[in-house]
Structure formats: structure tokens, C-alpha cells
Amino acid sequence: MSNLGRIILVEDDPKDVELTLTALDDYKLANEVVVTRDGEEALDYLFRRGNFATRSTDNPAVLLLDLKLPKVDGLEVLQQIKGDPKLKFIPVVVLTSSHEERDMITSYKLGVNAYVVKPVDFHEFVNAVKELGIFWALVNEPPPGSVKRS
């Protein structure tokens, strides 16, 4: 399908990356998935710095963000995204193992669009990613400045 937007996955756990990519690919829910493995790399991608200085200026359709990340944690990434006029409209879904209420409250205060606790069960995890992908890549209208659907 050519009408699917780019998804950015910010995840440091290789198993969760593999499961997420498998679920998105099995259901053909993204034309492109960019994986960044820590908060610093995610910010470099979003702000078009370093290795990503020449990437397309279009923003992703959605960003799937883990909270517990090396270098820069997910809450700091979220704060920087929502604090920047060019990035603040990117839909951000926290996809985390954290059940901590303070993480959820802080995420919503910072402007997250959804907070999803990663299911432990393989099939539940794949189904959750599938449902996220369907909503954010197909149902939701991406904000201005996002990768255009064709």
C-alpha cells in the first residue's frame, strides 16, 4: 500500500524491535519504519542532525516511543518533540513496559497522544502493535508536514 506513512520506532530492546517490525510488516502497516535505538539517535533523526542531516524534511506519521532508553530517556525525547514548533504535531505513542503512574501522568502532561503498556505475551504484543499501526498509519489523518499519503 502506497498510502502508508513513515513510522519511527524508538526502542533499545532488540527483541521488541524485531517483534514490532514483524507485526508491522506482517500486516503491511508502513511503507517505511525507521528504527532508532536510543533517545539521542531519535532526536538526531527528528532534528535532522548528524547521520540524519540529509533525511527528508517530512515528519513521520507516528512515533512509537519507549521510555526507558539509553543516552536520553523517552520523557526527555517527548518533551523536546512537543516543545518544538516543527515537531510538536507528530503523533507520539509511548510503547513501554512501565506501569508506573508517574510515567503515564508525565507523558500525558508533556503531550503524548497515547500510552500503551507493552503486553508480555507474544501474540498480545503483536496484536497491540497491529492495532496501533492500523490506527496511526491508516485511520488517523497525519498532521501537516508529515509524509504525504499517495
Coordinates of C-alpha atoms in Angstrom, one line a residue:
M1 CA 0.0 0.0 0.0
S2 CA 1.5 3.3 -1.0
N3 CA -0.8 5.4 1.3
L4 CA 1.0 4.4 4.5
G5 CA 3.2 6.9 6.4
R6 CA 6.6 6.5 7.8
I7 CA 6.8 5.2 11.4
I8 CA 9.6 6.0 13.7
L9 CA 10.3 3.3 16.3
V10 CA 12.5 4.4 19.3
E11 CA 13.4 1.2 21.1
D12 CA 16.6 -0.2 22.6
D13 CA 15.5 -3.8 23.2
P14 CA 16.4 -5.9 20.1
K15 CA 13.6 -8.4 20.8
D16 CA 10.9 -5.7 21.0
V17 CA 12.3 -4.1 17.8
E18 CA 12.1 -7.4 16.0
L19 CA 8.5 -8.1 17.3
T20 CA 7.3 -4.6 16.3
L21 CA 8.9 -4.8 12.8
T22 CA 7.4 -8.3 12.3
A23 CA 3.9 -7.1 13.3
L24 CA 4.1 -4.0 11.1
D25 CA 5.4 -6.0 8.2
D26 CA 3.0 -8.9 8.5
Y27 CA 0.1 -6.6 8.3
K28 CA 1.7 -4.2 5.8
L29 CA 1.2 -1.2 8.0
A30 CA 4.1 1.0 7.0
N31 CA 5.9 1.9 3.8
E32 CA 9.0 2.7 5.9
V33 CA 9.9 2.1 9.6
V34 CA 12.9 3.9 10.9
V35 CA 14.4 2.4 14.0
T36 CA 16.4 4.4 16.4
R37 CA 17.9 2.6 19.4
D38 CA 18.3 5.4 21.9
G39 CA 16.9 8.8 22.7
E40 CA 19.8 10.7 21.3
E41 CA 19.6 9.0 17.9
A42 CA 15.8 9.6 17.8
L43 CA 16.4 13.4 18.4
D44 CA 19.1 13.4 15.8
Y45 CA 16.7 11.9 13.3
L46 CA 13.8 14.3 14.2
F47 CA 16.0 17.4 14.3
R48 CA 17.9 16.3 11.1
R49 CA 21.3 16.2 12.8
G50 CA 24.4 14.1 12.3
N51 CA 23.8 10.9 10.3
F52 CA 20.3 12.2 9.5
A53 CA 21.1 15.7 8.4
T54 CA 20.1 14.9 4.8
R55 CA 16.9 13.0 5.5
S56 CA 13.6 14.1 4.0
T57 CA 12.0 17.1 5.7
D58 CA 8.7 15.3 6.0
N59 CA 7.8 14.3 9.5
P60 CA 6.7 10.7 10.3
A61 CA 3.0 9.7 10.5
V62 CA 3.6 8.5 14.1
L63 CA 6.5 7.9 16.5
L64 CA 6.4 4.8 18.8
L65 CA 8.5 5.7 21.8
D66 CA 9.9 3.6 24.6
L67 CA 10.5 5.4 27.9
K68 CA 13.5 3.6 29.3
L69 CA 16.2 4.4 26.8
P70 CA 19.9 4.9 26.9
K71 CA 21.6 8.3 26.5
V72 CA 18.4 10.4 26.5
D73 CA 15.3 8.9 28.2
G74 CA 11.9 8.8 26.5
L75 CA 10.3 11.5 28.6
E76 CA 13.1 13.9 27.6
V77 CA 12.6 13.0 23.9
L78 CA 8.9 13.6 24.3
Q79 CA 9.5 17.0 25.9
Q80 CA 11.8 18.1 23.1
I81 CA 9.4 16.9 20.4
K82 CA 6.4 18.6 22.0
G83 CA 8.4 21.8 22.7
D84 CA 9.5 22.3 19.1
P85 CA 7.1 24.1 16.7
K86 CA 8.1 21.9 13.7
L87 CA 7.7 18.6 15.6
K88 CA 5.0 19.2 18.2
F89 CA 2.2 17.9 15.9
I90 CA 3.9 14.5 15.3
P91 CA 1.6 11.9 17.0
V92 CA 3.7 10.2 19.7
V93 CA 2.6 6.8 21.2
V94 CA 4.5 5.7 24.3
L95 CA 5.0 2.0 24.0
T96 CA 6.6 0.9 27.2
S97 CA 6.9 -1.7 29.8
S98 CA 6.4 0.9 32.6
H99 CA 3.2 0.5 34.6
E100 CA 4.3 3.5 36.8
E101 CA 1.6 6.0 37.2
R102 CA 4.0 8.9 37.3
D103 CA 5.4 7.9 33.9
M104 CA 1.9 7.9 32.5
I105 CA 0.9 11.2 34.1
T106 CA 4.2 12.9 33.0
S107 CA 3.8 11.5 29.4
Y108 CA 0.3 13.0 29.2
K109 CA 1.4 16.3 30.7
L110 CA 4.1 16.5 28.0
G111 CA 1.5 15.9 25.3
V112 CA 1.7 12.2 24.4
N113 CA -1.1 11.1 22.1
A114 CA -1.4 7.6 23.6
Y115 CA 0.2 5.5 26.3
V116 CA 0.4 1.7 25.8
V117 CA 1.9 -0.8 28.2
K118 CA 3.7 -3.5 26.2
P119 CA 2.0 -6.8 26.7
V120 CA 4.3 -9.6 27.8
D121 CA 2.6 -12.3 25.8
F122 CA 3.9 -12.6 22.2
H123 CA 0.5 -12.7 20.5
E124 CA -0.9 -9.9 22.6
F125 CA 2.2 -7.8 21.8
V126 CA 1.9 -8.4 18.0
N127 CA -1.8 -7.6 18.2
A128 CA -1.2 -4.4 20.1
V129 CA 1.3 -3.2 17.5
K130 CA -1.0 -4.2 14.7
E131 CA -3.9 -2.2 16.2
L132 CA -1.6 0.8 16.8
G133 CA -0.3 0.5 13.2
I134 CA -3.8 0.4 11.8
F135 CA -5.0 3.4 13.7
W136 CA -1.9 5.6 13.3
A137 CA -0.9 4.6 9.8
L138 CA -4.3 4.1 8.2
V139 CA -7.2 5.7 10.1
N140 CA -5.6 8.8 11.6
E141 CA -5.1 11.8 9.3
P142 CA -1.4 12.8 9.8
P143 CA -0.7 16.4 10.7
P144 CA 0.5 19.0 8.2
G145 CA 4.2 18.5 7.4
S146 CA 4.0 14.7 7.6
V147 CA 4.9 12.3 4.9
K148 CA 2.1 12.6 2.4
R149 CA -0.2 9.7 1.6
S150 CA -0.4 9.0 -2.1

